[in-house]
Amino acid sequence: MPAYPPEPWRIKMVEPLRATTRAERETALRAAGWNPCLLRSEDVYVDLFTDSGTNAMSDRQWSALLRGDEAYAGARSFYVFEQAVRTFYGYEHVIPVHQGRGGENILSRCLIRPGTHVPGNMYFPSTRAHQELNGAQFHDVIVDEAHDPDSDHPFKGDVDLAKLKAVIDEFGPASIPYVSLAATVNMAGGQPISVANLTETCELAHSHGIPVFLDTARAVENAWLVKHREPGWACRPVAEILRALCAPTDGAVMSAKKDSLANIGGWLALRDPDLAEQARGLVLLYEGLHTYGGMAGRDMEAIAAGIAESVDENHIRARVAQVEYLGERLREAGVPVVRPFGGHCICIDAAAALPHIPRDEYPAQTLACAAYLQAGIRGVERGAVTAGRDPSTGENRLPRLELLRLAIPRRVYTRAHIDLVADALIAVHRDRDRITCGLTFDWEPQHLRFFQARFAPARGPSIFGG
Ligand SMILES: *Cc1c(COP(=O)(O)O)cnc(C)c1O
């Protein structure tokens, strides 16, 4: 058995879960159009759909809620929140937003004009969607290893500087409003970027006058992985590595629903005062006043407390160790998992796990359904369904990675839950030949189609045939 260090917390409040029968799960999945995203959460036993907003808040965060100042303008809670972001992330101008995509919308609107180009280390669906809505074309400049589920590269989130240089040379710095980096890279399976590569990327971009913005949703997890994988950082506190990741960048977009242990909220942070003024103007239109940005005062208090907890070494050690434990159990049993393990999730290579299901029958979506039917576990497809269609050609994008992502909420599940997940997925993998067909679209939404799409088994009434 792989190691499982004890959690640095004990449980003070519980939320009952309901176990379901296989027959109940079949009924629920059919009603959900073979899309686990459309299940009701009460029909799910272990919910690994996302680690976003699903975290357990601490007693300190819950008590911070009561300190929320709900004044419309200039609430005390805003200044507490602003100070926490400045202290831990090091950016001067802090603009609150209701969640990460609110910040993406504002940053994209401020900087992107039709016909421009945005390079980045792989894409995130909502980030790229906002860039494309504003008329930019996205260019993936991540290292090739990121697309290879079997590569053991320790920093699959790194930028391939030659690819970035080629984009700059081809389109010219004037048509590149910014470089869009993420730490960690969610779509590659929570893979980190090294401090060295991030710094070099910023130097290259800055030498052409191009700013760099960082998606910091999981930058604390990235910092922890830097501590363990990048030479020279082993003895540094995670809080210091976090600041080193942010230091060379021009600003950040944050979903506080991830690292910051909150259930809702986010921010956009900038160094350039003029850009910050422009962004505050748009916050008024799309989010709320620039001192609450769509959050309640109590949300800002919970986030401020959560940021401080997120960089606690004991917290982040246990958080990443739980993820690694699940990965190690699956790997030991021969389930094809993406390595190295990411900071927030374990990804199963569905194309390798179900080689008999053709790519156009969505093996990862099919595996997600099988995991739910097996034990009420909900993961999410991160493959062709999520990648969507190319806006210019209308063709399906076919990414190399066809993954079932199991994202682990922070401080929510115990080792017994994680063992149940491992046992169920090992059983699904052992019996994979019983899955006789994949899925086809019944209904395909235009934007972020994975959320609301409905499917049907490609042949017969079930993915198990007959
Ligand atoms: C969740 C997430 C976002 C979007 O944030 P929301 O709070 O869901 O709007 C952006 N980037 C990354 C890497 C994320 O994980």
mmCIF file of C-alpha atoms in Angstrom, residues 128 132-133 136-138 387-395 397:
data_model
loop_
_atom_site.group_PDB
_atom_site.id
_atom_site.type_symbol
_atom_site.label_atom_id
_atom_site.label_comp_id
_atom_site.label_asym_id
_atom_site.label_seq_id
_atom_site.Cartn_x
_atom_site.Cartn_y
_atom_site.Cartn_z
ATOM 1 C CA ARG A 128 -9.769 30.078 -24.134
ATOM 2 C CA GLU A 132 -11.903 33.484 -28.630
ATOM 3 C CA LEU A 133 -15.111 35.409 -27.883
ATOM 4 C CA ALA A 136 -8.163 36.083 -30.516
ATOM 5 C CA GLN A 137 -6.749 32.841 -31.792
ATOM 6 C CA PHE A 138 -5.206 30.638 -29.098
ATOM 7 C CA ALA A 387 -12.041 20.200 -26.461
ATOM 8 C CA GLY A 388 -15.136 21.127 -28.515
ATOM 9 C CA ARG A 389 -15.089 22.319 -32.098
ATOM 10 C CA ASP A 390 -12.684 24.645 -33.852
ATOM 11 C CA PRO A 391 -14.582 27.972 -34.168
ATOM 12 C CA SER A 392 -13.242 28.628 -37.699
ATOM 13 C CA THR A 393 -13.744 25.179 -39.254
ATOM 14 C CA GLY A 394 -16.537 23.768 -37.081
ATOM 15 C CA GLU A 395 -14.617 20.479 -36.943
ATOM 16 C CA ARG A 397 -10.865 19.057 -32.093
#
